[in-house]
mmCIF file of C-alpha atoms in Angstrom:
data_model
loop_
_atom_site.group_PDB
_atom_site.id
_atom_site.type_symbol
_atom_site.label_atom_id
_atom_site.label_comp_id
_atom_site.label_asym_id
_atom_site.label_seq_id
_atom_site.Cartn_x
_atom_site.Cartn_y
_atom_site.Cartn_z
ATOM 1 C CA MET A 122 -40.210 21.227 -73.092
ATOM 2 C CA ARG A 123 -41.036 17.809 -71.438
ATOM 3 C CA ARG A 124 -39.080 18.779 -68.179
ATOM 4 C CA LEU A 125 -41.041 22.089 -68.039
ATOM 5 C CA PHE A 126 -44.382 19.992 -68.563
ATOM 6 C CA ILE A 127 -43.802 17.733 -65.830
ATOM 7 C CA SER A 128 -42.465 20.513 -63.711
ATOM 8 C CA LEU A 129 -45.901 22.584 -64.284
ATOM 9 C CA LEU A 130 -47.950 19.028 -63.488
ATOM 10 C CA CYS A 131 -46.249 18.515 -60.463
ATOM 11 C CA LEU A 132 -46.942 21.816 -59.515
ATOM 12 C CA VAL A 133 -50.570 21.648 -60.363
ATOM 13 C CA VAL A 134 -50.586 18.260 -58.218
ATOM 14 C CA SER A 135 -48.979 19.893 -54.853
ATOM 15 C CA VAL A 136 -51.733 23.038 -55.202
ATOM 16 C CA ALA A 137 -54.380 20.404 -55.501
ATOM 17 C CA ALA A 138 -53.058 18.382 -52.791
ATOM 18 C CA SER A 139 -52.363 21.270 -50.424
ATOM 19 C CA GLY A 140 -56.126 22.272 -51.091
ATOM 20 C CA GLN A 141 -55.255 25.556 -52.101
ATOM 21 C CA ASP A 142 -57.530 25.294 -55.304
ATOM 22 C CA TYR A 143 -60.861 25.598 -52.964
ATOM 23 C CA GLU A 144 -63.593 28.073 -53.869
ATOM 24 C CA TYR A 145 -64.767 29.285 -50.533
ATOM 25 C CA ASP A 146 -67.806 30.189 -49.157
ATOM 26 C CA PHE A 147 -67.909 32.679 -46.144
ATOM 27 C CA VAL A 148 -69.865 33.489 -42.975
ATOM 28 C CA GLU A 149 -69.117 36.422 -40.676
ATOM 29 C CA ALA A 150 -68.855 34.893 -37.272
ATOM 30 C CA THR A 151 -71.193 37.077 -35.658
ATOM 31 C CA GLY A 152 -73.871 35.333 -37.973
ATOM 32 C CA LEU A 153 -72.991 32.045 -36.041
ATOM 33 C CA THR A 154 -72.678 31.543 -32.489
ATOM 34 C CA MET A 155 -70.453 33.473 -30.182
ATOM 35 C CA VAL A 156 -69.722 32.749 -26.512
ATOM 36 C CA GLY A 157 -67.209 33.157 -23.855
ATOM 37 C CA LYS A 158 -67.653 37.204 -23.465
ATOM 38 C CA VAL A 159 -68.572 38.167 -19.753
ATOM 39 C CA PHE A 160 -70.542 40.916 -21.667
ATOM 40 C CA PRO A 161 -72.289 39.582 -24.750
ATOM 41 C CA GLU A 162 -73.659 42.935 -26.159
ATOM 42 C CA THR A 163 -70.577 45.036 -27.486
ATOM 43 C CA PRO A 164 -70.440 47.749 -30.053
ATOM 44 C CA ASN A 165 -67.239 45.853 -31.748
ATOM 45 C CA PRO A 166 -68.555 42.083 -31.246
ATOM 46 C CA TYR A 167 -64.922 41.129 -31.084
ATOM 47 C CA GLN A 168 -64.117 43.210 -27.946
ATOM 48 C CA ARG A 169 -65.012 42.140 -24.395
ATOM 49 C CA MET A 170 -66.583 45.588 -22.936
ATOM 50 C CA ASP A 171 -68.854 48.136 -23.971
ATOM 51 C CA PHE A 172 -67.060 51.306 -23.006
ATOM 52 C CA THR A 173 -69.969 53.544 -23.690
ATOM 53 C CA ARG A 174 -72.040 51.518 -20.728
ATOM 54 C CA PHE A 175 -69.874 51.795 -18.055
ATOM 55 C CA ASP A 176 -67.130 54.391 -17.508
ATOM 56 C CA GLY A 177 -63.694 55.193 -15.414
ATOM 57 C CA TRP A 178 -61.243 53.165 -18.219
ATOM 58 C CA ASP A 179 -58.198 54.437 -18.637
ATOM 59 C CA LYS A 180 -55.895 54.060 -21.924
ATOM 60 C CA LYS A 181 -54.487 50.693 -20.677
ATOM 61 C CA ASP A 182 -57.847 48.990 -19.629
ATOM 62 C CA ILE A 183 -59.262 49.652 -23.125
ATOM 63 C CA HIS A 184 -56.438 48.311 -24.924
ATOM 64 C CA LEU A 185 -56.539 45.064 -23.560
ATOM 65 C CA LEU A 186 -60.357 44.606 -23.350
ATOM 66 C CA GLU A 187 -60.393 45.347 -26.900
ATOM 67 C CA MET A 188 -58.637 41.995 -27.286
ATOM 68 C CA PRO A 189 -60.809 39.158 -28.087
ATOM 69 C CA ALA A 190 -59.464 37.178 -25.508
ATOM 70 C CA GLY A 191 -61.468 34.163 -24.488
ATOM 71 C CA ILE A 192 -64.024 34.565 -27.243
ATOM 72 C CA ILE A 193 -65.509 31.554 -28.892
ATOM 73 C CA VAL A 194 -67.072 31.027 -32.020
ATOM 74 C CA SER A 195 -69.331 27.561 -32.325
ATOM 75 C CA PHE A 196 -70.447 26.153 -35.777
ATOM 76 C CA LYS A 197 -71.719 23.239 -37.578
ATOM 77 C CA THR A 198 -69.801 22.086 -41.060
ATOM 78 C CA ASP A 199 -69.506 19.244 -43.235
ATOM 79 C CA SER A 200 -66.519 21.075 -45.229
ATOM 80 C CA PRO A 201 -63.344 19.245 -45.795
ATOM 81 C CA VAL A 202 -61.414 22.365 -44.900
ATOM 82 C CA VAL A 203 -61.857 25.182 -42.234
ATOM 83 C CA ALA A 204 -60.337 28.507 -42.830
ATOM 84 C CA VAL A 205 -60.593 32.270 -41.387
ATOM 85 C CA LYS A 206 -60.436 35.314 -43.381
ATOM 86 C CA PRO A 207 -59.721 38.116 -40.297
ATOM 87 C CA LEU A 208 -59.931 42.006 -40.702
ATOM 88 C CA PHE A 209 -57.060 42.892 -37.814
ATOM 89 C CA THR A 210 -56.639 46.493 -36.479
ATOM 90 C CA SER A 211 -53.257 45.182 -34.646
ATOM 91 C CA ILE A 212 -51.393 42.089 -34.728
ATOM 92 C CA ASN A 213 -49.402 41.723 -31.476
ATOM 93 C CA ASN A 214 -45.926 40.805 -31.109
ATOM 94 C CA THR A 215 -45.711 39.581 -27.662
ATOM 95 C CA ASN A 216 -44.249 36.647 -25.461
ATOM 96 C CA ALA A 217 -47.458 34.719 -26.135
ATOM 97 C CA ALA A 218 -46.637 32.433 -29.052
ATOM 98 C CA GLY A 219 -47.911 33.526 -32.490
ATOM 99 C CA TYR A 220 -50.311 30.774 -32.850
ATOM 100 C CA SER A 221 -52.147 31.979 -29.271
ATOM 101 C CA ALA A 222 -51.577 36.105 -29.473
ATOM 102 C CA ARG A 223 -52.482 36.233 -33.153
ATOM 103 C CA GLY A 224 -54.140 33.028 -34.574
ATOM 104 C CA PHE A 225 -56.877 31.090 -34.479
ATOM 105 C CA ASP A 226 -57.554 27.688 -32.812
ATOM 106 C CA LEU A 227 -60.143 25.090 -33.717
ATOM 107 C CA TYR A 228 -61.464 21.920 -31.516
ATOM 108 C CA ILE A 229 -63.903 19.710 -33.113
ATOM 109 C CA LYS A 230 -65.962 17.171 -30.898
ATOM 110 C CA ARG A 231 -65.241 13.764 -31.070
ATOM 111 C CA ASP A 232 -67.084 11.040 -28.724
ATOM 112 C CA GLY A 233 -68.500 13.696 -26.739
ATOM 113 C CA LYS A 234 -65.046 15.509 -26.235
ATOM 114 C CA TRP A 235 -63.568 18.362 -27.842
ATOM 115 C CA LEU A 236 -60.413 17.295 -29.583
ATOM 116 C CA TRP A 237 -58.019 19.409 -30.980
ATOM 117 C CA ALA A 238 -58.088 19.865 -34.668
ATOM 118 C CA GLY A 239 -56.084 22.967 -36.054
ATOM 119 C CA CYS A 240 -54.798 26.306 -35.987
ATOM 120 C CA CYS A 241 -53.492 29.097 -38.052
ATOM 121 C CA SER A 242 -51.408 32.288 -37.185
ATOM 122 C CA TYR A 243 -50.775 35.675 -38.452
ATOM 123 C CA ASP A 244 -47.344 37.507 -39.183
ATOM 124 C CA SER A 245 -46.508 40.056 -36.408
ATOM 125 C CA ASN A 246 -43.574 41.277 -38.418
ATOM 126 C CA LYS A 247 -45.378 42.712 -41.315
ATOM 127 C CA ASP A 248 -48.190 45.414 -41.118
ATOM 128 C CA VAL A 249 -51.471 44.978 -40.682
ATOM 129 C CA ALA A 250 -52.463 46.018 -43.877
ATOM 130 C CA THR A 251 -50.242 43.301 -45.423
ATOM 131 C CA GLU A 252 -51.869 40.647 -43.310
ATOM 132 C CA THR A 253 -55.235 41.513 -42.671
ATOM 133 C CA ARG A 254 -58.094 39.657 -44.885
ATOM 134 C CA LYS A 255 -55.450 36.825 -45.909
ATOM 135 C CA ILE A 256 -57.288 33.459 -45.895
ATOM 136 C CA ARG A 257 -55.616 30.969 -43.786
ATOM 137 C CA LYS A 258 -56.750 27.419 -43.029
ATOM 138 C CA LEU A 259 -56.687 25.691 -39.770
ATOM 139 C CA VAL A 260 -57.434 21.951 -41.223
ATOM 140 C CA ASP A 261 -57.863 20.417 -44.184
ATOM 141 C CA ASN A 262 -58.533 16.976 -45.843
ATOM 142 C CA MET A 263 -61.382 16.118 -43.677
ATOM 143 C CA ASP A 264 -64.125 13.483 -44.244
ATOM 144 C CA GLY A 265 -67.819 14.971 -45.426
ATOM 145 C CA THR A 266 -69.570 14.173 -41.938
ATOM 146 C CA LEU A 267 -70.939 17.190 -39.876
ATOM 147 C CA LYS A 268 -69.017 18.285 -37.317
ATOM 148 C CA GLU A 269 -69.322 20.176 -34.112
ATOM 149 C CA CYS A 270 -66.521 23.111 -34.008
ATOM 150 C CA ILE A 271 -65.443 25.458 -31.503
ATOM 151 C CA MET A 272 -62.833 28.197 -32.738
ATOM 152 C CA TYR A 273 -60.914 30.326 -30.337
ATOM 153 C CA LEU A 274 -60.006 33.698 -31.204
ATOM 154 C CA PRO A 275 -56.451 35.493 -30.771
ATOM 155 C CA THR A 276 -55.718 36.262 -27.012
ATOM 156 C CA GLN A 277 -54.035 39.660 -27.846
ATOM 157 C CA SER A 278 -54.621 40.661 -31.306
ATOM 158 C CA LYS A 279 -57.472 43.067 -32.489
ATOM 159 C CA LEU A 280 -60.310 42.307 -35.011
ATOM 160 C CA ASP A 281 -62.858 44.711 -36.804
ATOM 161 C CA SER A 282 -64.369 41.328 -38.771
ATOM 162 C CA LEU A 283 -64.069 37.707 -38.763
ATOM 163 C CA LYS A 284 -65.486 35.346 -41.861
ATOM 164 C CA ILE A 285 -65.265 31.533 -41.508
ATOM 165 C CA ALA A 286 -64.356 30.034 -44.562
ATOM 166 C CA VAL A 287 -65.723 26.486 -45.931
ATOM 167 C CA LYS A 288 -65.559 24.818 -49.252
ATOM 168 C CA LYS A 289 -68.172 26.260 -51.554
ATOM 169 C CA GLY A 290 -71.436 24.466 -51.309
ATOM 170 C CA SER A 291 -70.483 23.064 -47.866
ATOM 171 C CA VAL A 292 -72.838 23.106 -44.978
ATOM 172 C CA LEU A 293 -71.733 26.195 -42.632
ATOM 173 C CA GLU A 294 -74.305 26.705 -39.778
ATOM 174 C CA LYS A 295 -74.703 28.058 -36.416
ATOM 175 C CA GLY A 296 -73.591 25.554 -33.329
ATOM 176 C CA GLU A 297 -75.425 25.169 -30.362
ATOM 177 C CA VAL A 298 -74.462 27.120 -27.265
ATOM 178 C CA PRO A 299 -71.822 24.167 -26.392
ATOM 179 C CA PHE A 300 -71.687 25.006 -22.522
ATOM 180 C CA ARG A 301 -73.822 25.270 -19.559
ATOM 181 C CA HIS A 302 -74.009 28.291 -17.445
ATOM 182 C CA ARG A 303 -71.962 31.690 -17.333
ATOM 183 C CA ILE A 304 -69.083 31.946 -15.166
ATOM 184 C CA CYS A 305 -67.247 35.009 -15.347
ATOM 185 C CA LEU A 306 -63.187 34.330 -14.812
ATOM 186 C CA HIS A 307 -61.330 37.803 -14.127
ATOM 187 C CA GLY A 308 -57.756 38.207 -13.660
ATOM 188 C CA SER A 309 -54.347 39.174 -14.445
ATOM 189 C CA SER A 310 -52.017 38.046 -17.480
ATOM 190 C CA PHE A 311 -52.477 34.204 -16.347
ATOM 191 C CA MET A 312 -56.064 34.313 -17.608
ATOM 192 C CA HIS A 313 -55.559 36.709 -20.250
ATOM 193 C CA GLY A 314 -53.199 33.744 -21.788
ATOM 194 C CA VAL A 315 -50.005 35.248 -21.929
ATOM 195 C CA SER A 316 -47.396 33.000 -22.876
ATOM 196 C CA THR A 317 -49.675 30.103 -23.971
ATOM 197 C CA SER A 318 -48.887 28.176 -27.199
ATOM 198 C CA ARG A 319 -52.299 28.558 -28.625
ATOM 199 C CA ALA A 320 -55.462 30.554 -27.852
ATOM 200 C CA GLY A 321 -57.338 27.386 -26.307
ATOM 201 C CA GLN A 322 -54.391 26.561 -23.773
ATOM 202 C CA THR A 323 -55.867 29.337 -21.554
ATOM 203 C CA VAL A 324 -57.107 28.473 -17.917
ATOM 204 C CA PRO A 325 -60.695 29.284 -18.880
ATOM 205 C CA GLY A 326 -60.224 27.272 -21.980
ATOM 206 C CA PHE A 327 -58.866 24.476 -19.951
ATOM 207 C CA LEU A 328 -61.719 24.692 -17.364
ATOM 208 C CA THR A 329 -64.422 25.208 -19.923
ATOM 209 C CA ARG A 330 -63.218 21.835 -21.820
ATOM 210 C CA ALA A 331 -63.085 20.059 -18.877
ATOM 211 C CA THR A 332 -66.339 20.636 -17.135
ATOM 212 C CA GLY A 333 -68.717 21.813 -19.896
ATOM 213 C CA MET A 334 -69.265 24.652 -18.267
ATOM 214 C CA GLN A 335 -68.580 28.245 -19.591
ATOM 215 C CA PHE A 336 -65.877 30.372 -17.866
ATOM 216 C CA CYS A 337 -65.770 33.605 -19.727
ATOM 217 C CA SER A 338 -62.586 35.259 -19.559
ATOM 218 C CA LEU A 339 -62.233 38.983 -18.798
ATOM 219 C CA GLY A 340 -58.221 38.466 -18.258
ATOM 220 C CA VAL A 341 -56.361 41.881 -18.524
ATOM 221 C CA SER A 342 -52.658 41.444 -18.685
ATOM 222 C CA GLY A 343 -50.866 43.350 -15.736
ATOM 223 C CA ASP A 344 -54.023 45.283 -15.050
ATOM 224 C CA CYS A 345 -56.163 43.191 -12.241
ATOM 225 C CA ARG A 346 -56.011 44.894 -9.288
ATOM 226 C CA MET A 347 -59.615 45.041 -8.277
ATOM 227 C CA GLN A 348 -59.813 48.864 -9.542
ATOM 228 C CA PRO A 349 -63.497 50.451 -8.901
ATOM 229 C CA GLN A 350 -64.063 50.561 -12.688
ATOM 230 C CA PHE A 351 -63.872 46.738 -13.034
ATOM 231 C CA ALA A 352 -66.177 46.240 -9.715
ATOM 232 C CA ASN A 353 -68.701 48.492 -11.459
ATOM 233 C CA ALA A 354 -68.978 46.885 -14.473
ATOM 234 C CA LEU A 355 -68.773 43.280 -13.171
ATOM 235 C CA ALA A 356 -71.585 44.079 -10.715
ATOM 236 C CA HIS A 357 -73.933 44.584 -13.873
ATOM 237 C CA ALA A 358 -72.480 41.339 -15.621
ATOM 238 C CA ASP A 359 -75.219 38.399 -16.147
ATOM 239 C CA VAL A 360 -73.383 35.479 -14.721
ATOM 240 C CA ASP A 361 -74.129 32.557 -12.478
ATOM 241 C CA ALA A 362 -70.689 32.918 -10.749
ATOM 242 C CA PHE A 363 -67.570 35.104 -10.182
ATOM 243 C CA VAL A 364 -63.973 33.466 -9.851
ATOM 244 C CA PHE A 365 -61.190 35.955 -9.286
ATOM 245 C CA ASP A 366 -57.242 35.749 -10.043
ATOM 246 C CA ALA A 367 -57.074 38.749 -7.953
ATOM 247 C CA PHE A 368 -53.808 38.919 -6.325
ATOM 248 C CA SER A 369 -51.364 38.328 -9.130
ATOM 249 C CA ASN A 370 -50.840 41.758 -10.000
ATOM 250 C CA GLY A 371 -50.542 44.706 -7.894
ATOM 251 C CA SER A 372 -49.043 45.114 -4.480
ATOM 252 C CA ASP A 373 -49.890 44.466 -0.863
ATOM 253 C CA LYS A 374 -51.103 47.806 -0.813
ATOM 254 C CA THR A 375 -53.339 47.549 -3.385
ATOM 255 C CA VAL A 376 -54.874 44.433 -2.012
ATOM 256 C CA ARG A 377 -55.341 46.355 1.202
ATOM 257 C CA GLU A 378 -56.751 49.256 -0.529
ATOM 258 C CA ASN A 379 -59.428 47.634 -2.953
ATOM 259 C CA LEU A 380 -60.242 44.126 -1.889
ATOM 260 C CA PHE A 381 -63.260 44.699 0.339
ATOM 261 C CA ASN A 382 -64.707 47.653 -1.590
ATOM 262 C CA PHE A 383 -64.500 45.338 -4.637
ATOM 263 C CA ILE A 384 -66.452 42.783 -2.630
ATOM 264 C CA GLU A 385 -69.007 45.128 -1.364
ATOM 265 C CA THR A 386 -69.345 46.738 -4.982
ATOM 266 C CA ILE A 387 -70.339 43.746 -6.652
ATOM 267 C CA GLN A 388 -72.394 42.077 -4.107
ATOM 268 C CA ALA A 389 -74.592 44.999 -3.789
ATOM 269 C CA SER A 390 -76.162 44.041 -7.098
ATOM 270 C CA LYS A 391 -75.065 40.752 -6.811
ATOM 271 C CA PRO A 392 -76.316 39.309 -3.768
ATOM 272 C CA GLY A 393 -76.150 35.389 -3.111
ATOM 273 C CA VAL A 394 -73.604 34.557 -6.487
ATOM 274 C CA PRO A 395 -70.652 32.811 -5.542
ATOM 275 C CA LEU A 396 -67.158 34.836 -5.662
ATOM 276 C CA ILE A 397 -64.450 32.445 -5.681
ATOM 277 C CA PHE A 398 -60.884 33.955 -4.876
ATOM 278 C CA ILE A 399 -57.980 32.324 -6.162
ATOM 279 C CA HIS A 400 -54.695 32.164 -4.446
ATOM 280 C CA THR A 401 -52.151 33.637 -6.926
ATOM 281 C CA ILE A 402 -49.327 31.139 -8.167
ATOM 282 C CA TRP A 403 -45.698 30.821 -7.259
ATOM 283 C CA ARG A 404 -43.490 32.687 -9.576
ATOM 284 C CA GLU A 405 -40.252 31.006 -10.289
ATOM 285 C CA ARG A 406 -38.361 33.918 -10.643
ATOM 286 C CA ARG A 407 -38.733 34.161 -6.564
ATOM 287 C CA ASN A 408 -36.186 31.109 -6.545
ATOM 288 C CA PHE A 409 -33.058 33.566 -6.121
ATOM 289 C CA ASN A 410 -34.176 37.052 -6.664
ATOM 290 C CA THR A 411 -34.582 38.113 -3.268
ATOM 291 C CA LYS A 412 -36.393 41.406 -4.039
ATOM 292 C CA GLN A 413 -38.922 39.647 -6.003
ATOM 293 C CA ASP A 414 -39.394 36.756 -3.386
ATOM 294 C CA TYR A 415 -39.816 39.843 -0.518
ATOM 295 C CA ASP A 416 -42.680 41.752 -2.786
ATOM 296 C CA GLU A 417 -44.474 38.805 -3.712
ATOM 297 C CA SER A 418 -44.477 37.382 0.178
ATOM 298 C CA LYS A 419 -45.902 40.755 1.020
ATOM 299 C CA LYS A 420 -48.814 40.669 -1.349
ATOM 300 C CA THR A 421 -49.480 37.142 -0.587
ATOM 301 C CA ALA A 422 -49.287 37.515 3.189
ATOM 302 C CA ALA A 423 -51.571 40.710 2.536
ATOM 303 C CA ALA A 424 -54.165 38.659 0.417
ATOM 304 C CA ASP A 425 -53.972 35.367 2.661
ATOM 305 C CA SER A 426 -54.700 37.735 5.981
ATOM 306 C CA LEU A 427 -57.398 39.835 4.251
ATOM 307 C CA MET A 428 -59.084 36.672 2.765
ATOM 308 C CA LYS A 429 -59.441 34.934 6.246
ATOM 309 C CA ILE A 430 -61.487 38.151 7.300
ATOM 310 C CA ALA A 431 -63.212 38.421 4.183
ATOM 311 C CA VAL A 432 -64.603 34.881 4.206
ATOM 312 C CA ARG A 433 -65.933 35.265 7.536
ATOM 313 C CA LYS A 434 -67.627 38.837 7.027
ATOM 314 C CA TYR A 435 -69.025 38.151 3.586
ATOM 315 C CA LYS A 436 -71.578 35.436 2.606
ATOM 316 C CA ASP A 437 -70.908 33.708 -0.374
ATOM 317 C CA VAL A 438 -67.216 34.514 -0.525
ATOM 318 C CA TYR A 439 -64.047 31.831 -0.914
ATOM 319 C CA TYR A 440 -60.787 31.275 -0.883
ATOM 320 C CA ILE A 441 -58.954 28.411 -2.785
ATOM 321 C CA PRO A 442 -55.444 27.509 -3.164
ATOM 322 C CA SER A 443 -53.922 27.038 -6.771
ATOM 323 C CA ASN A 444 -50.702 25.586 -7.942
ATOM 324 C CA ALA A 445 -48.865 25.765 -11.728
ATOM 325 C CA THR A 446 -45.860 24.181 -10.523
ATOM 326 C CA SER A 447 -44.268 20.719 -11.403
ATOM 327 C CA ALA A 448 -42.335 18.901 -8.703
ATOM 328 C CA ASN A 449 -39.388 20.077 -10.703
ATOM 329 C CA HIS A 450 -40.333 23.374 -10.939
ATOM 330 C CA ASP A 451 -39.941 23.461 -14.476
ATOM 331 C CA THR A 452 -43.330 24.817 -15.860
ATOM 332 C CA THR A 453 -42.600 28.542 -16.538
ATOM 333 C CA VAL A 454 -41.751 30.243 -19.600
ATOM 334 C CA ASP A 455 -40.325 33.222 -18.434
ATOM 335 C CA GLY A 456 -40.208 33.097 -14.635
ATOM 336 C CA THR A 457 -43.704 34.925 -14.256
ATOM 337 C CA HIS A 458 -45.808 33.077 -16.834
ATOM 338 C CA PRO A 459 -46.323 29.443 -16.753
ATOM 339 C CA SER A 460 -46.409 27.211 -20.031
ATOM 340 C CA ASP A 461 -49.470 25.402 -21.467
ATOM 341 C CA TRP A 462 -48.379 22.540 -19.066
ATOM 342 C CA GLY A 463 -48.335 24.858 -16.229
ATOM 343 C CA TYR A 464 -51.395 26.568 -16.877
ATOM 344 C CA TRP A 465 -53.241 22.980 -17.035
ATOM 345 C CA LEU A 466 -51.727 22.225 -13.662
ATOM 346 C CA TRP A 467 -53.281 25.333 -12.543
ATOM 347 C CA ALA A 468 -56.669 24.958 -13.884
ATOM 348 C CA GLU A 469 -56.664 20.950 -12.411
ATOM 349 C CA SER A 470 -55.729 22.367 -9.540
ATOM 350 C CA ILE A 471 -58.690 24.699 -9.109
ATOM 351 C CA ARG A 472 -61.470 22.585 -11.087
ATOM 352 C CA LYS A 473 -62.598 20.447 -8.377
ATOM 353 C CA PRO A 474 -62.758 23.114 -5.547
ATOM 354 C CA ILE A 475 -64.790 25.521 -7.857
ATOM 355 C CA VAL A 476 -67.100 22.819 -8.780
ATOM 356 C CA ARG A 477 -67.829 21.744 -5.359
ATOM 357 C CA ILE A 478 -68.647 25.444 -4.556
ATOM 358 C CA LEU A 479 -70.674 25.979 -7.728
ATOM 359 C CA ARG A 480 -72.925 22.766 -6.839
ATOM 360 C CA ARG A 481 -74.022 24.174 -3.401
ATOM 361 C CA TYR A 482 -75.878 26.687 -5.515
ATOM 362 C CA GLY A 483 -77.330 24.482 -7.984
ATOM 363 C CA ILE A 484 -74.561 25.180 -10.812
ATOM 364 C CA LYS A 485 -73.667 21.917 -12.255
#
């Protein structure tokens, strides 16, 4: 009996120490401050496109744009714990880590800078009904000071609801819009965040925290080829500038077919707005795969030659270099996608050129 009592006492202490005995207050994320969307108003607030407003979408477009990649929730709290209670409609098992593809990533401001605070993930090996609405903590045992928080949503899963949870009786209120301006970053899986370890480790995420400017992600994995439906939608985006990772998907043929029409469609509605195109990165699978090297060389040559014409032909169009490779060429995950380190290198390689261009337009 004495052993049983001690065992039960240890269990109670363990539960209390782990914070599992909290009673929570919940607030739907839409009742807080949501940023990071190119199109802020969508029927489902956790998706990135209003499919009723623009047409021409195929199944792949819709599938990818239903994912909340790059969406950020801004809030303030004095709670010792921050948790989430999501309602998933799909939980993806991809080559992004679970904390990125199906998890939540929390940063808290300290001394004027965003410092990583915690994350959580959900199980892709179980069905959605089993995992959804489970409460998961991102951080616990914090002091009682009021904190400014931003939380990144999953890059590749889908949501119908997201409740932020704090200890019952704690403050949980809207945060400020924590970043200046609105810059659209449209691109491939690289901008979507594929192979990142956490949802905040993307190129848009790195650029936003480093510059204080809001880089809104419209990354669509394997689906950024400057198609007309994207050009038509982007022509109506309420943004201050565009940055395009436009030459990572597709082929030399799609580059030749789509580039000039893409530019002209957007500029017809957005005269005077800068369009900054990024040179695609070196894919490490090219190192020994001769076919991959040949195909990538053709596509890159087409992009380089046409962008040379474009920057002369069109006002407010720019073409900048980029790099996601370390000196030892060891920053790849799968030969195509960079690791977190590679993505940070990429963001750093384009940060200063982008900032210099934006300053010409009074975007600081």
